[in-house]
Tab-separated table of C-alpha atoms and ligand atoms in Angstrom:
chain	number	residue	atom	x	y	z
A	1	UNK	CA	1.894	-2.540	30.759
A	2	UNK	CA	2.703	-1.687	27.494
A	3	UNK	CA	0.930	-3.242	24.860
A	4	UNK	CA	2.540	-4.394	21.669
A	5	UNK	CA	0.346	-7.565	20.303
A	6	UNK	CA	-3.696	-6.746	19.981
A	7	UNK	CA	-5.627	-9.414	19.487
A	8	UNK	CA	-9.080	-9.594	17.675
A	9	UNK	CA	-11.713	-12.603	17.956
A	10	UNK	CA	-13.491	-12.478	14.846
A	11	UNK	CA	-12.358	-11.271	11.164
A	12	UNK	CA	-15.720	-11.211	9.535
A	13	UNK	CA	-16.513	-7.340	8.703
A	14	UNK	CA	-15.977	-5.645	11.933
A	15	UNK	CA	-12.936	-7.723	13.214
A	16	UNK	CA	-11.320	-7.083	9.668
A	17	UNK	CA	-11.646	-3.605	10.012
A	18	UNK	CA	-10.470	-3.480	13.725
A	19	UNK	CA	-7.497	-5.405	12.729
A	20	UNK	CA	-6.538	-3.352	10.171
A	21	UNK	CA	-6.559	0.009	12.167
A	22	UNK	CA	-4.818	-1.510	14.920
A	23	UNK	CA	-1.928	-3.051	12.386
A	24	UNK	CA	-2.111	0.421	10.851
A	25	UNK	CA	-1.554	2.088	14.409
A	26	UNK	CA	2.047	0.297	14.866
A	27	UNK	CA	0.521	-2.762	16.857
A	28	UNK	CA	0.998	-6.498	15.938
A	29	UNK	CA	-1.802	-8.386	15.520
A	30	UNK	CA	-3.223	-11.743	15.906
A	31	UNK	CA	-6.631	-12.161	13.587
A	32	UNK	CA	-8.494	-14.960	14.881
A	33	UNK	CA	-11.717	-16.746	13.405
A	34	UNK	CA	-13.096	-20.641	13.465
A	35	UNK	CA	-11.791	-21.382	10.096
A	36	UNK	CA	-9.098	-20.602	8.088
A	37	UNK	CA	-11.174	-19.671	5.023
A	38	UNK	CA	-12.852	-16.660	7.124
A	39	UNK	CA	-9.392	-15.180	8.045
A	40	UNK	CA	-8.163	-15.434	4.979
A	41	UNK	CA	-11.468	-13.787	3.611
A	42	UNK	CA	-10.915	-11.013	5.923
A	43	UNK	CA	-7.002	-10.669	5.279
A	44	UNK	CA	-8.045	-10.342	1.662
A	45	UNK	CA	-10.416	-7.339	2.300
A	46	UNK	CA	-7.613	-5.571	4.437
A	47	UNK	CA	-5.853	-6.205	1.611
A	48	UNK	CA	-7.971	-4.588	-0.748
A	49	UNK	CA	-8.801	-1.593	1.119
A	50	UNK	CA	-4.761	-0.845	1.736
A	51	UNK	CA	-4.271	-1.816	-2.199
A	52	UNK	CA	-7.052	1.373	-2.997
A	53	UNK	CA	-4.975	3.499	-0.743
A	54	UNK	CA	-1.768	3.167	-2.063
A	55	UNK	CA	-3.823	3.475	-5.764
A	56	UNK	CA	-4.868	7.121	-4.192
A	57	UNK	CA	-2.149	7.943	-3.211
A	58	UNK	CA	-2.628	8.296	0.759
A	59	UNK	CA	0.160	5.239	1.263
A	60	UNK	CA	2.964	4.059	-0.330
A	61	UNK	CA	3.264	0.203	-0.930
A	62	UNK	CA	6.181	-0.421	1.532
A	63	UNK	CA	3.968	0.996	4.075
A	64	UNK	CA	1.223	-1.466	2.866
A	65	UNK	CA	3.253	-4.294	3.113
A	66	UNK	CA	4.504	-3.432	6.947
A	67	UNK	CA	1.054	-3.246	7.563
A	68	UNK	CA	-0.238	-6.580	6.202
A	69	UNK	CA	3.123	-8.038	7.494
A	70	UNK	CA	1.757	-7.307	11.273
A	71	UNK	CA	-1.024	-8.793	10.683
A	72	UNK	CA	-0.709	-12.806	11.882
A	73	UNK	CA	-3.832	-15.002	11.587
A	74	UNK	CA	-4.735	-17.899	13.833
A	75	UNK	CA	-7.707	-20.384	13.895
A	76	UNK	CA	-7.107	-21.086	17.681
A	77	UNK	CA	-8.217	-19.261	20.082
A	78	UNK	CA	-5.107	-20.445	22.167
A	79	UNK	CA	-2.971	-18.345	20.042
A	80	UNK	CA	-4.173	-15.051	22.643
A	81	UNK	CA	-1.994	-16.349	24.886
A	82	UNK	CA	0.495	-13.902	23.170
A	83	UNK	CA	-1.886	-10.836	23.209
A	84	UNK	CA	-1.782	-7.745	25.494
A	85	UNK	CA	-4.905	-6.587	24.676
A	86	UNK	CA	-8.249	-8.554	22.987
A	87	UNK	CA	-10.889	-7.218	21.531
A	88	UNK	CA	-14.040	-9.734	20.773
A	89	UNK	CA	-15.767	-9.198	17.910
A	90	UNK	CA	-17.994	-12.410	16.671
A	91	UNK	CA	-21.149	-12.989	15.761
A	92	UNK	CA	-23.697	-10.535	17.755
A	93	UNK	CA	-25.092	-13.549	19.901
A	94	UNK	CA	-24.388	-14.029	24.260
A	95	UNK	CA	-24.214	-17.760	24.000
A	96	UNK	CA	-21.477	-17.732	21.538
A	97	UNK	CA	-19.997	-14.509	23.045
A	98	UNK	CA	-19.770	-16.010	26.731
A	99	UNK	CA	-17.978	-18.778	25.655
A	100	UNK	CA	-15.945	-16.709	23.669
A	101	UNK	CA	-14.897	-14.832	26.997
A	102	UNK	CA	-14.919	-17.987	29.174
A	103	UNK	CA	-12.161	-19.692	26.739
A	104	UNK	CA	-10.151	-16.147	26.349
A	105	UNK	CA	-10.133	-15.925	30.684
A	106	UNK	CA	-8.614	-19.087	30.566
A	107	UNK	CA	-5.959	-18.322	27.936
A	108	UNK	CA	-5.021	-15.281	28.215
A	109	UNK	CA	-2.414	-13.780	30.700
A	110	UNK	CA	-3.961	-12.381	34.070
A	111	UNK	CA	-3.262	-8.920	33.131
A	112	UNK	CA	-4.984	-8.708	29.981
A	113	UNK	CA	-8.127	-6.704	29.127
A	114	UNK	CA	-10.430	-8.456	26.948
A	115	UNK	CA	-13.052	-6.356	25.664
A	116	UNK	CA	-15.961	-6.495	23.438
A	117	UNK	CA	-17.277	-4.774	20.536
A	118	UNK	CA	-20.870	-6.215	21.148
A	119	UNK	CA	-23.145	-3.461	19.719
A	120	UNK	CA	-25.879	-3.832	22.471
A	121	UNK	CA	-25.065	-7.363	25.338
A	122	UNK	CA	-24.359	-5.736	28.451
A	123	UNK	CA	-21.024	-5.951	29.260
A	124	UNK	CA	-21.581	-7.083	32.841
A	125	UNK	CA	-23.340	-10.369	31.693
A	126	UNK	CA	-19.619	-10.630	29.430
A	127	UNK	CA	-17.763	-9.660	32.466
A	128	UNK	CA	-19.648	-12.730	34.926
A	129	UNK	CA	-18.683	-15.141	32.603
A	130	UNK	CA	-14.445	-14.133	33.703
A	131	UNK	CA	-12.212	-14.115	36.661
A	132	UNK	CA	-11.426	-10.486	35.670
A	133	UNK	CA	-14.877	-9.124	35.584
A	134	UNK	CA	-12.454	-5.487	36.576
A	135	UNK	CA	-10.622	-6.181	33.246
A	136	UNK	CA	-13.853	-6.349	30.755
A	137	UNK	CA	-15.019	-3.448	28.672
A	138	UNK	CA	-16.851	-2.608	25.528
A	139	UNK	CA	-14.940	-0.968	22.923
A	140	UNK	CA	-17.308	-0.740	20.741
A	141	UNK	CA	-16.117	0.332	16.823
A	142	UNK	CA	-18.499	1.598	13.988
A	143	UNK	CA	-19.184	0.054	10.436
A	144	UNK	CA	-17.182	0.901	8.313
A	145	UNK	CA	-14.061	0.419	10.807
A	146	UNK	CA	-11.577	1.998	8.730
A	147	UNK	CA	-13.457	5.116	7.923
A	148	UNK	CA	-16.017	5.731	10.863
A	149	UNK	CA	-14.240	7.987	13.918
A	150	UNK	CA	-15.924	7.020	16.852
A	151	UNK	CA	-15.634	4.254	19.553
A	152	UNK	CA	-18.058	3.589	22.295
A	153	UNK	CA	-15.950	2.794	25.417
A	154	UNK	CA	-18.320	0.845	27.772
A	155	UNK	CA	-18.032	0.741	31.143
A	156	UNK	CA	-19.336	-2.254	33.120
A	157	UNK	CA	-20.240	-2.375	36.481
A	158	UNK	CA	-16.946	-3.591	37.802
A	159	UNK	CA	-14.743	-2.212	35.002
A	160	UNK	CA	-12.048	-0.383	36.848
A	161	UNK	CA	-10.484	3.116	35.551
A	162	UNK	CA	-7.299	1.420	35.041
A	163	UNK	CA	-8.731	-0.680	32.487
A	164	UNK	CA	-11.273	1.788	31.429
A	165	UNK	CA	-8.222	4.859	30.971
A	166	UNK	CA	-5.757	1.950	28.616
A	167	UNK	CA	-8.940	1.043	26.528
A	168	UNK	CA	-9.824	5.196	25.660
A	169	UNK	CA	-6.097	5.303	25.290
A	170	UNK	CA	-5.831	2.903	22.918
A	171	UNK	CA	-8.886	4.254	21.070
A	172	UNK	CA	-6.933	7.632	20.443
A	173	UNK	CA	-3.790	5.543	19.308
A	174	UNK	CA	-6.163	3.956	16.239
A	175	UNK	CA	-6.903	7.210	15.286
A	176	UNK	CA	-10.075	7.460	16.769
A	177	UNK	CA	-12.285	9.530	19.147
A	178	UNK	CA	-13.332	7.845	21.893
A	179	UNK	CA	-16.998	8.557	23.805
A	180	UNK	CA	-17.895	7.521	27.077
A	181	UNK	CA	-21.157	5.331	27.680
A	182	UNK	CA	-22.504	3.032	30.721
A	183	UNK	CA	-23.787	-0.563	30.604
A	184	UNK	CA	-27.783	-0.033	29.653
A	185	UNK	CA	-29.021	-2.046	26.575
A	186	UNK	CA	-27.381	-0.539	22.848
A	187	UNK	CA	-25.304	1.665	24.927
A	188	UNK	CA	-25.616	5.167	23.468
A	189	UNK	CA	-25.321	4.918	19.602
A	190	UNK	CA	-27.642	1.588	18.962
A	191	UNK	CA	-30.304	2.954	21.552
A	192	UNK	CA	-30.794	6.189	19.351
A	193	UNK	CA	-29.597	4.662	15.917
A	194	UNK	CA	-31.750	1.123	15.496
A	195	UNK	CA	-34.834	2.664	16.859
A	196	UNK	CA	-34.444	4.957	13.854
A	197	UNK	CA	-33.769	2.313	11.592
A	198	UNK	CA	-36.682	0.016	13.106
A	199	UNK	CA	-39.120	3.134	12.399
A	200	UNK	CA	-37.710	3.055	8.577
A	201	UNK	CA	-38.728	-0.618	8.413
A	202	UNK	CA	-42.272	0.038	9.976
A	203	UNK	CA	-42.788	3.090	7.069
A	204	UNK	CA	-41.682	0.270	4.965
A	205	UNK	CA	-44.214	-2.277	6.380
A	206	UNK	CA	-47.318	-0.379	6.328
A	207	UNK	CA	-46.582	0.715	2.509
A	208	UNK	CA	-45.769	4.730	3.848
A	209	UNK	CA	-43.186	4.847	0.720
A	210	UNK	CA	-40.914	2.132	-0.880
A	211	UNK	CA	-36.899	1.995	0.463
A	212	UNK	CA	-36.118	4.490	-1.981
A	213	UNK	CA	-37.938	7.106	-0.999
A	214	UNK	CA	-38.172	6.234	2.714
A	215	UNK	CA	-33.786	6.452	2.263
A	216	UNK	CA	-33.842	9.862	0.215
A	217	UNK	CA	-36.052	11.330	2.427
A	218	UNK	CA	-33.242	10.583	5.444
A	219	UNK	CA	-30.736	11.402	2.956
A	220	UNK	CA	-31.395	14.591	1.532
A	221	UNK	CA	-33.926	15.879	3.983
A	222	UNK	CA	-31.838	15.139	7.293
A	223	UNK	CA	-28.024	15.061	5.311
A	224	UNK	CA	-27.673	11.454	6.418
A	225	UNK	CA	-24.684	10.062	4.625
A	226	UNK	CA	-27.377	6.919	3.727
A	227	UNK	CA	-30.593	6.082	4.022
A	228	UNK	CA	-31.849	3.744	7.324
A	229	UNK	CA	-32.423	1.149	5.211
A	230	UNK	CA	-29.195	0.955	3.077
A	231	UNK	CA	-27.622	1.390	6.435
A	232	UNK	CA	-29.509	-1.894	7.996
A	233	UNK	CA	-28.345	-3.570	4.791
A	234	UNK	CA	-24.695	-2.518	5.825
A	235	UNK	CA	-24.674	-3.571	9.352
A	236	UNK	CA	-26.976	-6.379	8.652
A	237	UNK	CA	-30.188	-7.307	9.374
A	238	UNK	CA	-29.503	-10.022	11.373
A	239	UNK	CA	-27.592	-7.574	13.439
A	240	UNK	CA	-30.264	-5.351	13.549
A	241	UNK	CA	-32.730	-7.403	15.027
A	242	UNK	CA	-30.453	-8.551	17.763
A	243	UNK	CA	-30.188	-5.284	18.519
A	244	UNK	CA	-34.134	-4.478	18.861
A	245	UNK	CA	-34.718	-7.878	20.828
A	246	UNK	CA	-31.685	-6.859	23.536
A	247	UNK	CA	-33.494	-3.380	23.829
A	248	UNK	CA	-36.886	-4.915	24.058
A	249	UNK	CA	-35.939	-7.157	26.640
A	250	UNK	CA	-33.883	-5.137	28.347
A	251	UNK	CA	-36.154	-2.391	28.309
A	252	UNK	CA	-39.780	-4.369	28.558
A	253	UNK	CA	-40.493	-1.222	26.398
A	254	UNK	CA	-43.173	-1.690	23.712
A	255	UNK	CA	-41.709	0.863	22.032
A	256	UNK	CA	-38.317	-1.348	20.954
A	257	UNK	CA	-40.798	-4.195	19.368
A	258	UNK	CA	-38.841	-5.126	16.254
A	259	UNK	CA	-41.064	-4.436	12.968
A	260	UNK	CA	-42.045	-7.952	12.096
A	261	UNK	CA	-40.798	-7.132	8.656
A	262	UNK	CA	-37.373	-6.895	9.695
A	263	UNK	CA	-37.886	-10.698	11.408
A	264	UNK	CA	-39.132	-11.856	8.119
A	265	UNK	CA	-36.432	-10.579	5.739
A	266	UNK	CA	-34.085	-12.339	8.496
A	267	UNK	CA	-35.595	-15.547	8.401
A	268	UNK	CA	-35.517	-15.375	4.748
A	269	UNK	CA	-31.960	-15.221	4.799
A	270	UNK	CA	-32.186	-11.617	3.334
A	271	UNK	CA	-29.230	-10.407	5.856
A	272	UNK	CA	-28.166	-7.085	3.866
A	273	UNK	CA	-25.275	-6.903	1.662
A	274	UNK	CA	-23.660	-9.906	3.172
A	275	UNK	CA	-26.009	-12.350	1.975
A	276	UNK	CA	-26.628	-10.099	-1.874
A	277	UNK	CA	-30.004	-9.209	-0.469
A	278	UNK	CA	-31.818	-7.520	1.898
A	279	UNK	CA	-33.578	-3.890	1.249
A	280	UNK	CA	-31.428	-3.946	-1.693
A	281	UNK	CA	-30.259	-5.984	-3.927
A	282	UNK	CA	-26.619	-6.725	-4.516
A	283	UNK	CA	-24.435	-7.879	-7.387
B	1	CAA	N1	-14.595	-0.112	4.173
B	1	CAA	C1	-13.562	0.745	4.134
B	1	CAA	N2	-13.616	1.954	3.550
B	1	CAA	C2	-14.763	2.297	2.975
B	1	CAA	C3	-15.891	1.461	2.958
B	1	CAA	C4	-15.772	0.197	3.588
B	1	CAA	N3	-16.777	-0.680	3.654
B	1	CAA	N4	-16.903	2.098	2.329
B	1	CAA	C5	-16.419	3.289	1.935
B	1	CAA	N5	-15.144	3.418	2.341
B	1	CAA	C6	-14.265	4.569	2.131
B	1	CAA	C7	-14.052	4.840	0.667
B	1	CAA	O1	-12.973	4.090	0.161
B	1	CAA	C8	-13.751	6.334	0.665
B	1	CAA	O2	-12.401	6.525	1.064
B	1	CAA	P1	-11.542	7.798	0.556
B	1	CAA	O3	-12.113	8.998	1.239
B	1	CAA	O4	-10.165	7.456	1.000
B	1	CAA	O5	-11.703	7.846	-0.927
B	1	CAA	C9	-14.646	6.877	1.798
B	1	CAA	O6	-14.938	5.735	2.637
B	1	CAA	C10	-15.943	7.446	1.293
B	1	CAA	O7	-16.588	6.448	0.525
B	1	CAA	P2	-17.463	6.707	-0.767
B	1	CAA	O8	-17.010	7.988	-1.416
B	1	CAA	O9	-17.466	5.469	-1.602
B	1	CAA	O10	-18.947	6.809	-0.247
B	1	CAA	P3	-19.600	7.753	0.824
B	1	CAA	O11	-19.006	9.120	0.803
B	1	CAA	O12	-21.051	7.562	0.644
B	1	CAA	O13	-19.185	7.104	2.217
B	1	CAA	C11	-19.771	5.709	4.014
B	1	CAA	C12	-19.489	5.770	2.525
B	1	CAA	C13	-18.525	6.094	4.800
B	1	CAA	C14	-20.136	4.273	4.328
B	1	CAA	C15	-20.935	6.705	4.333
B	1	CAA	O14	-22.028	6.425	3.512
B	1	CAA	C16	-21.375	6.663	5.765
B	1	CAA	O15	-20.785	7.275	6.639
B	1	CAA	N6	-22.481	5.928	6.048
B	1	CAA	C17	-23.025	5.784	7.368
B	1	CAA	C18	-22.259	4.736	8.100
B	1	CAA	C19	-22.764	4.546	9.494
B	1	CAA	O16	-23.713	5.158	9.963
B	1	CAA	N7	-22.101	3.625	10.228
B	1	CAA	C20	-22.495	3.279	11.541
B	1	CAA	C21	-23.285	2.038	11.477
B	1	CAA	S1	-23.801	1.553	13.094
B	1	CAA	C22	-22.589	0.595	13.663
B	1	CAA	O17	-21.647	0.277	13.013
B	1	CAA	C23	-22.738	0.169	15.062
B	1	CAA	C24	-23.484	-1.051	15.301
B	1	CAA	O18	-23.275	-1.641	16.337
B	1	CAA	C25	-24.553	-1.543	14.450
């Protein structure tokens, strides 16, 4: 089944960015959120980002325009009934996400995948809440969308290779490389990745060095392109905590137990860059 309209469920930072390499691939798309102000927030940043290419040099401004002209918004979620492919990607929490999927089984036609960029719920849990458990998968993008190469293609317990082969396939066709993983809590890159960034906050925590040197030491001493901490800010602290607390409770490992610092700058409100504040401060 060829697919020609990709839907995404979510245009905050990730679903933004997925929409714009999969408008950028050829594909139309329909970019979804609860309110119009949030997909028009996120249309706005595609914009931007397309407006500094064309300013470099690596697009021309008819090709800009084509681009933002297959991108469609919609504040229903009803409007999937014209996509061939979905990809979820809302807030990072299962309540929200199963209904997300429960509403999408029902709308969507019977041969459509609907996947999920969750960065650590298992993907089986997603795949109970449909008819088409065989037809759920992770495709799981990284921050920023635009610029980072990989994908994490999940497979759940019942995903079947037909859906598994169209999702890698698709991967490929947004100009990405795809990498295998199986359903265990953060998958591959948020098992080894958040742990890392959990440490940073615990060397924060029990004064080992302020964020500046705790980042340049990851920067300069391990060529990380940032520091843990300015990356936490960038995916979000809120984000970042989900993540520990799936791989604590999945695990029942002590060793996931997110630094209580990180819970503290969350209930603060200090979410990263997204909220002006988190390690960092932001103008
Ligand atoms: N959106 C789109 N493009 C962006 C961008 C953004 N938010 N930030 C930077 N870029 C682009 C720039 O425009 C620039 O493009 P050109 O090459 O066309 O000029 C390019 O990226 C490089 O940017 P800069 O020169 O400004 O800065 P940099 O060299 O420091 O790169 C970075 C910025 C790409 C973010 C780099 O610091 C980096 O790779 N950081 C690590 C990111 C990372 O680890 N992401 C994974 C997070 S984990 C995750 O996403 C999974 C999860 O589930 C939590």
């Amino acid at each position: 089944m060829e697919i020609k309209t990709f839907g995404v469920v979510g245009a905050g930072q990730m679903g933004n960015g997925i929409a714009q390499v999969a408008a950028m691939s050829g594909l139309n798309v329909i970019m979804n959120d609860i309110k119009e102000e949030f997909v028009q927030r996120g249309l706005a940043n595609i914009t931007k980002l397309l407006g500094k290419s064309v300013e470099k040099g690596k697009m021309d401004a008819a090709e800009k325009d084509a681009v933002i002209a297959r991108i469609r918004t919609s504040v229903s979620l009803k409007d999937m009934a014209d996509a061939d492919f979905v990809v979820e990607a809302a807030t990072e929490n299962e309540t929200l996400k199963f209904n997300i999927f429960k509403e999408l089984d029902d709308v969507c036609k019977p041969h459509v995948i609907l996947s999920s960029n969750t960065s650590s719920i298992p993907i089986g849990r997603i795949a109970a809440q449909t008819r088409r458990p065989d037809k759920v998968i992770g495709m799981h993008f990284m921050n920023p969308v635009p610029v980072m190469r990989l994908v994490e293609v999940i497979r759940g317990l019942a995903t079947s290779e037909e859906t598994f082969k169209t999702t890698w396939d698709l991967s490929v066709k947004f100009g990405k490389t795809p990498a295998e993983a199986n359903d265990f809590p953060g998958f591959i890159a948020n098992r080894i990745l958040l742990p890392m960034i959990n440490e940073a906050v615990y060397c924060l925590y029990h004064h080992v060095g302020t964020p500046e040197a705790i980042d340049t030491v990851m920067k300069l001493g391990m060529n990380h392109p940032m520091g843990p901490l300015a990356l936490a800010d960038l995916i979000g602290l809120d984000t970042c905590l989900a993540i520990m607390e799936t791989l604590y409770n999945g695990f029942k490992d002590s060793k996931y137990r997110p630094c209580p610092l990180l819970r503290k700058y969350v209930e603060a409100g200090w979410l990263g860059r997204k909220t002006g504040r988190g390690f960092y401060v932001y103008e």
